[in-house]
mmCIF file of N, CA and C in Angstrom:
data_model
loop_
_atom_site.group_PDB
_atom_site.id
_atom_site.type_symbol
_atom_site.label_atom_id
_atom_site.label_comp_id
_atom_site.label_asym_id
_atom_site.label_seq_id
_atom_site.Cartn_x
_atom_site.Cartn_y
_atom_site.Cartn_z
ATOM 1 N N THR A 1 7.072 9.257 -6.570
ATOM 2 C CA THR A 1 6.197 8.284 -5.768
ATOM 3 C C THR A 1 4.566 8.882 -5.609
ATOM 4 N N LEU A 2 3.706 7.640 -5.392
ATOM 5 C CA LEU A 2 2.447 8.013 -5.525
ATOM 6 C C LEU A 2 2.125 8.861 -4.504
ATOM 7 N N LEU A 3 2.679 8.818 -3.375
ATOM 8 C CA LEU A 3 2.530 9.619 -1.967
ATOM 9 C C LEU A 3 2.884 11.122 -2.509
ATOM 10 N N ARG A 4 3.697 11.526 -3.122
ATOM 11 C CA ARG A 4 4.355 12.890 -3.588
ATOM 12 C C ARG A 4 3.272 12.979 -4.607
ATOM 13 N N ALA A 5 3.080 12.109 -5.884
ATOM 14 C CA ALA A 5 2.273 12.787 -6.770
ATOM 15 C C ALA A 5 0.662 13.148 -6.551
ATOM 16 N N SER A 6 0.137 12.929 -5.198
ATOM 17 C CA SER A 6 -0.773 12.845 -4.470
ATOM 18 C C SER A 6 -1.137 14.781 -4.792
ATOM 19 N N GLY A 7 -0.263 15.603 -4.404
ATOM 20 C CA GLY A 7 -0.692 16.551 -4.219
ATOM 21 C C GLY A 7 -0.652 17.004 -2.978
ATOM 22 N N ASN A 8 -0.942 16.030 -2.195
ATOM 23 C CA ASN A 8 -0.997 16.187 -0.300
ATOM 24 C C ASN A 8 0.405 16.357 0.163
ATOM 25 N N GLU A 9 0.292 17.462 0.798
ATOM 26 C CA GLU A 9 1.805 17.622 1.700
ATOM 27 C C GLU A 9 1.982 16.736 2.715
ATOM 28 N N MET A 10 0.819 16.124 3.456
ATOM 29 C CA MET A 10 0.761 15.496 4.430
ATOM 30 C C MET A 10 1.237 13.996 3.992
ATOM 31 N N LEU A 11 0.760 13.430 3.050
ATOM 32 C CA LEU A 11 0.823 12.429 2.355
ATOM 33 C C LEU A 11 2.121 12.310 1.718
ATOM 34 N N ALA A 12 2.735 13.271 1.135
ATOM 35 C CA ALA A 12 3.843 13.222 0.452
ATOM 36 C C ALA A 12 5.093 13.310 1.948
ATOM 37 N N ALA A 13 4.631 13.847 2.724
ATOM 38 C CA ALA A 13 6.097 13.814 3.970
ATOM 39 C C ALA A 13 5.819 12.403 4.436
ATOM 40 N N LEU A 14 5.148 11.306 3.951
ATOM 41 C CA LEU A 14 4.930 10.107 4.426
ATOM 42 C C LEU A 14 6.018 9.428 3.785
ATOM 43 N N THR A 15 6.399 9.722 2.789
ATOM 44 C CA THR A 15 7.175 8.930 1.772
ATOM 45 C C THR A 15 8.379 7.933 2.330
ATOM 46 N N GLU A 16 9.267 8.919 3.184
ATOM 47 C CA GLU A 16 10.711 8.478 3.726
ATOM 48 C C GLU A 16 10.172 7.194 4.634
ATOM 49 N N ALA A 17 8.948 7.533 5.447
ATOM 50 C CA ALA A 17 8.446 6.323 6.534
ATOM 51 C C ALA A 17 8.205 5.229 5.972
ATOM 52 N N VAL A 18 7.234 5.681 4.633
ATOM 53 C CA VAL A 18 6.927 4.341 3.935
ATOM 54 C C VAL A 18 8.096 3.118 3.042
ATOM 55 N N ARG A 19 9.078 3.985 2.710
ATOM 56 C CA ARG A 19 9.894 3.557 2.204
ATOM 57 C C ARG A 19 10.612 2.628 3.172
ATOM 58 N N ALA A 20 10.900 3.511 4.351
ATOM 59 C CA ALA A 20 11.964 2.806 5.244
ATOM 60 C C ALA A 20 11.034 1.426 6.037
ATOM 61 N N VAL A 21 9.636 1.435 6.088
ATOM 62 C CA VAL A 21 8.838 0.670 6.637
ATOM 63 C C VAL A 21 9.211 -0.680 5.408
ATOM 64 N N MET A 22 9.072 -0.560 4.046
ATOM 65 C CA MET A 22 9.290 -1.593 3.220
ATOM 66 C C MET A 22 10.625 -2.050 3.213
ATOM 67 N N VAL A 23 11.688 -1.432 3.319
ATOM 68 C CA VAL A 23 12.851 -1.599 3.604
ATOM 69 C C VAL A 23 13.110 -2.844 4.534
ATOM 70 N N GLY A 24 12.469 -2.214 5.871
ATOM 71 C CA GLY A 24 12.899 -2.811 6.799
ATOM 72 C C GLY A 24 12.161 -4.202 6.985
ATOM 73 N N ARG A 25 11.136 -3.958 6.368
ATOM 74 C CA ARG A 25 10.211 -5.701 6.181
ATOM 75 C C ARG A 25 11.055 -6.723 5.447
ATOM 76 N N THR A 26 11.400 -6.038 4.240
ATOM 77 C CA THR A 26 12.317 -7.229 3.562
ATOM 78 C C THR A 26 13.699 -7.511 4.244
ATOM 79 N N ARG A 27 14.244 -6.735 4.991
ATOM 80 C CA ARG A 27 15.402 -7.136 5.758
ATOM 81 C C ARG A 27 14.997 -7.855 6.837
ATOM 82 N N ILE A 28 13.806 -8.145 7.528
ATOM 83 C CA ILE A 28 13.608 -9.026 8.695
ATOM 84 C C ILE A 28 12.419 -10.166 7.972
ATOM 85 N N GLY A 29 12.648 -10.231 6.704
ATOM 86 C CA GLY A 29 11.902 -11.408 6.428
ATOM 87 C C GLY A 29 10.428 -11.483 6.378
ATOM 88 N N MET A 30 9.706 -10.231 6.404
ATOM 89 C CA MET A 30 8.181 -9.756 6.909
ATOM 90 C C MET A 30 7.733 -10.002 5.207
ATOM 91 N N SER A 31 8.645 -9.933 4.105
ATOM 92 C CA SER A 31 7.944 -9.590 2.845
ATOM 93 C C SER A 31 7.791 -10.693 2.391
ATOM 94 N N PRO A 32 6.751 -11.105 1.392
ATOM 95 C CA PRO A 32 6.723 -12.540 1.226
ATOM 96 C C PRO A 32 7.624 -12.703 -0.226
ATOM 97 N N ASP A 33 8.323 -13.667 -0.653
ATOM 98 C CA ASP A 33 9.301 -13.915 -1.537
ATOM 99 C C ASP A 33 8.607 -14.002 -2.873
ATOM 100 N N HIS A 34 7.412 -14.008 -2.977
ATOM 101 C CA HIS A 34 6.604 -13.400 -4.096
ATOM 102 C C HIS A 34 5.013 -12.830 -3.583
ATOM 103 N N PRO A 35 4.817 -11.708 -4.686
ATOM 104 C CA PRO A 35 3.772 -11.005 -4.103
ATOM 105 C C PRO A 35 2.335 -11.585 -3.832
ATOM 106 N N VAL A 36 1.528 -11.343 -2.841
ATOM 107 C CA VAL A 36 0.264 -12.095 -2.566
ATOM 108 C C VAL A 36 -0.621 -11.569 -3.707
ATOM 109 N N PRO A 37 -1.045 -12.572 -4.283
ATOM 110 C CA PRO A 37 -1.943 -12.148 -5.554
ATOM 111 C C PRO A 37 -3.100 -10.899 -5.390
ATOM 112 N N GLU A 38 -3.790 -11.342 -4.396
ATOM 113 C CA GLU A 38 -4.681 -9.950 -3.771
ATOM 114 C C GLU A 38 -4.105 -8.708 -3.890
ATOM 115 N N VAL A 39 -3.057 -8.556 -3.023
ATOM 116 C CA VAL A 39 -2.196 -7.325 -2.554
ATOM 117 C C VAL A 39 -1.780 -6.600 -3.945
ATOM 118 N N LEU A 40 -1.135 -7.701 -4.963
ATOM 119 C CA LEU A 40 -0.500 -7.002 -6.438
ATOM 120 C C LEU A 40 -2.053 -6.692 -7.112
ATOM 121 N N GLU A 41 -2.979 -7.549 -7.004
ATOM 122 C CA GLU A 41 -4.131 -6.603 -7.674
ATOM 123 C C GLU A 41 -4.551 -5.335 -7.175
ATOM 124 N N HIS A 42 -4.724 -5.384 -5.734
ATOM 125 C CA HIS A 42 -5.355 -3.881 -5.379
ATOM 126 C C HIS A 42 -4.164 -3.041 -5.763
ATOM 127 N N HIS A 43 -2.894 -3.015 -5.971
ATOM 128 C CA HIS A 43 -2.138 -2.122 -6.415
ATOM 129 C C HIS A 43 -2.230 -1.828 -7.780
ATOM 130 N N GLN A 44 -2.137 -3.195 -8.636
ATOM 131 C CA GLN A 44 -2.401 -2.432 -10.063
ATOM 132 C C GLN A 44 -3.707 -1.947 -10.403
ATOM 133 N N MET A 45 -5.206 -2.278 -9.666
ATOM 134 C CA MET A 45 -6.367 -1.551 -9.727
ATOM 135 C C MET A 45 -6.137 -0.342 -9.479
ATOM 136 N N ALA A 46 -5.344 -0.030 -7.925
ATOM 137 C CA ALA A 46 -5.332 1.626 -7.996
ATOM 138 C C ALA A 46 -4.263 2.407 -8.851
ATOM 139 N N ALA A 47 -3.208 1.655 -9.203
ATOM 140 C CA ALA A 47 -2.688 2.675 -10.366
ATOM 141 C C ALA A 47 -3.360 2.700 -11.506
ATOM 142 N N LEU A 48 -4.066 1.908 -12.234
ATOM 143 C CA LEU A 48 -5.030 1.983 -13.127
ATOM 144 C C LEU A 48 -6.035 2.938 -13.059
ATOM 145 N N ALA A 49 -6.669 3.271 -11.698
ATOM 146 C CA ALA A 49 -7.794 3.939 -11.508
ATOM 147 C C ALA A 49 -7.031 5.563 -11.517
ATOM 148 N N ILE A 50 -6.112 5.244 -10.850
ATOM 149 C CA ILE A 50 -5.341 6.922 -10.713
ATOM 150 C C ILE A 50 -5.131 7.247 -12.116
ATOM 151 N N MET A 51 -4.387 6.365 -13.270
ATOM 152 C CA MET A 51 -4.221 6.426 -14.560
ATOM 153 C C MET A 51 -5.432 7.033 -15.109
ATOM 154 N N HIS A 52 -6.363 6.568 -14.986
ATOM 155 C CA HIS A 52 -7.611 6.916 -15.675
ATOM 156 C C HIS A 52 -8.483 7.862 -15.125
ATOM 157 N N ARG A 53 -8.072 8.618 -13.909
ATOM 158 C CA ARG A 53 -8.600 9.772 -13.334
ATOM 159 C C ARG A 53 -10.063 9.335 -12.706
ATOM 160 N N MET A 54 -9.944 8.096 -11.648
ATOM 161 C CA MET A 54 -11.164 7.794 -11.200
ATOM 162 C C MET A 54 -10.648 7.280 -9.635
ATOM 163 N N PRO A 55 -10.838 8.763 -9.267
ATOM 164 C CA PRO A 55 -10.394 8.673 -7.763
ATOM 165 C C PRO A 55 -11.247 8.056 -7.093
ATOM 166 N N GLU A 56 -12.769 7.791 -6.970
ATOM 167 C CA GLU A 56 -13.216 6.819 -6.327
ATOM 168 C C GLU A 56 -12.846 5.256 -6.173
ATOM 169 N N ALA A 57 -12.631 4.995 -7.164
ATOM 170 C CA ALA A 57 -11.952 3.386 -7.427
ATOM 171 C C ALA A 57 -10.763 3.481 -6.673
ATOM 172 N N ALA A 58 -9.963 4.535 -6.888
ATOM 173 C CA ALA A 58 -8.557 4.328 -6.333
ATOM 174 C C ALA A 58 -8.874 4.558 -5.056
ATOM 175 N N GLU A 59 -9.670 4.865 -4.115
ATOM 176 C CA GLU A 59 -9.453 5.396 -2.978
ATOM 177 C C GLU A 59 -10.181 3.860 -2.386
ATOM 178 N N VAL A 60 -10.920 2.963 -3.385
ATOM 179 C CA VAL A 60 -11.182 1.942 -2.390
ATOM 180 C C VAL A 60 -10.229 0.835 -2.407
ATOM 181 N N CYS A 61 -9.341 0.928 -3.726
ATOM 182 C CA CYS A 61 -8.362 -0.098 -3.447
ATOM 183 C C CYS A 61 -7.071 0.370 -2.464
ATOM 184 N N CYS A 62 -6.955 1.861 -2.384
ATOM 185 C CA CYS A 62 -5.931 1.998 -1.342
ATOM 186 C C CYS A 62 -6.370 2.008 0.056
ATOM 187 N N ARG A 63 -7.716 1.866 0.490
ATOM 188 C CA ARG A 63 -8.178 1.935 1.481
ATOM 189 C C ARG A 63 -7.833 0.206 1.960
ATOM 190 N N SER A 64 -8.370 -0.464 0.973
ATOM 191 C CA SER A 64 -7.907 -1.946 1.287
ATOM 192 C C SER A 64 -6.648 -2.516 1.445
ATOM 193 N N LEU A 65 -5.595 -1.592 0.659
ATOM 194 C CA LEU A 65 -4.265 -1.987 1.044
ATOM 195 C C LEU A 65 -3.449 -1.362 2.367
ATOM 196 N N VAL A 66 -4.361 0.075 2.814
ATOM 197 C CA VAL A 66 -4.221 0.391 4.295
ATOM 198 C C VAL A 66 -4.696 -0.509 5.242
ATOM 199 N N ASN A 67 -5.948 -0.836 5.148
ATOM 200 C CA ASN A 67 -6.521 -1.601 5.812
ATOM 201 C C ASN A 67 -5.879 -3.044 6.298
ATOM 202 N N ARG A 68 -5.456 -3.708 5.230
ATOM 203 C CA ARG A 68 -4.208 -5.213 5.426
ATOM 204 C C ARG A 68 -3.302 -4.831 6.273
ATOM 205 N N VAL A 69 -2.695 -3.583 5.998
ATOM 206 C CA VAL A 69 -1.274 -3.217 6.995
ATOM 207 C C VAL A 69 -1.647 -2.821 8.344
ATOM 208 N N LEU A 70 -2.652 -2.270 8.223
ATOM 209 C CA LEU A 70 -3.352 -2.247 9.818
ATOM 210 C C LEU A 70 -3.696 -3.492 10.246
ATOM 211 N N ARG A 71 -4.265 -4.455 9.524
ATOM 212 C CA ARG A 71 -4.516 -5.669 10.365
ATOM 213 C C ARG A 71 -3.540 -6.218 10.675
ATOM 214 N N GLU A 72 -2.332 -6.173 9.589
ATOM 215 C CA GLU A 72 -0.981 -7.039 9.962
ATOM 216 C C GLU A 72 -0.040 -6.556 11.074
ATOM 217 N N PHE A 73 -0.036 -5.326 11.145
ATOM 218 C CA PHE A 73 0.755 -4.187 12.334
ATOM 219 C C PHE A 73 0.141 -4.273 13.617
ATOM 220 N N VAL A 74 -1.291 -3.771 13.306
ATOM 221 C CA VAL A 74 -1.815 -3.633 14.686
ATOM 222 C C VAL A 74 -2.391 -4.485 15.300
ATOM 223 N N PHE A 75 -3.235 -5.507 14.291
ATOM 224 C CA PHE A 75 -4.054 -6.520 14.656
ATOM 225 C C PHE A 75 -2.878 -7.814 14.789
ATOM 226 N N ASN A 76 -1.746 -7.845 14.393
ATOM 227 C CA ASN A 76 -0.893 -9.048 14.540
ATOM 228 C C ASN A 76 -1.777 -10.248 13.097
ATOM 229 N N ASP A 77 -2.559 -9.818 12.492
ATOM 230 C CA ASP A 77 -3.287 -11.254 11.501
ATOM 231 C C ASP A 77 -2.478 -10.773 10.112
ATOM 232 N N ARG A 78 -2.164 -11.455 9.692
ATOM 233 C CA ARG A 78 -1.206 -11.983 8.470
ATOM 234 C C ARG A 78 -2.345 -12.559 7.445
ATOM 235 N N SER A 79 -3.584 -12.912 7.715
ATOM 236 C CA SER A 79 -4.504 -13.463 6.928
ATOM 237 C C SER A 79 -5.110 -12.639 5.285
#
């Protein structure tokens, strides 16, 4: 996974927790039937940035994704 590939032990330790959240979201109907285009685009951009060894760009994309999750779970804002 990306978390393990990061080489950061703390991130790698989150792998199972992230998997459990993703599976749980799907089971309780919190995941959309079709990916949100903006979210899919940020995942794709992050992967490309990592592949092309562009850490700053990858960080921007990943932070955007994390911030979206924070808004959803902490602030209950699904916009």
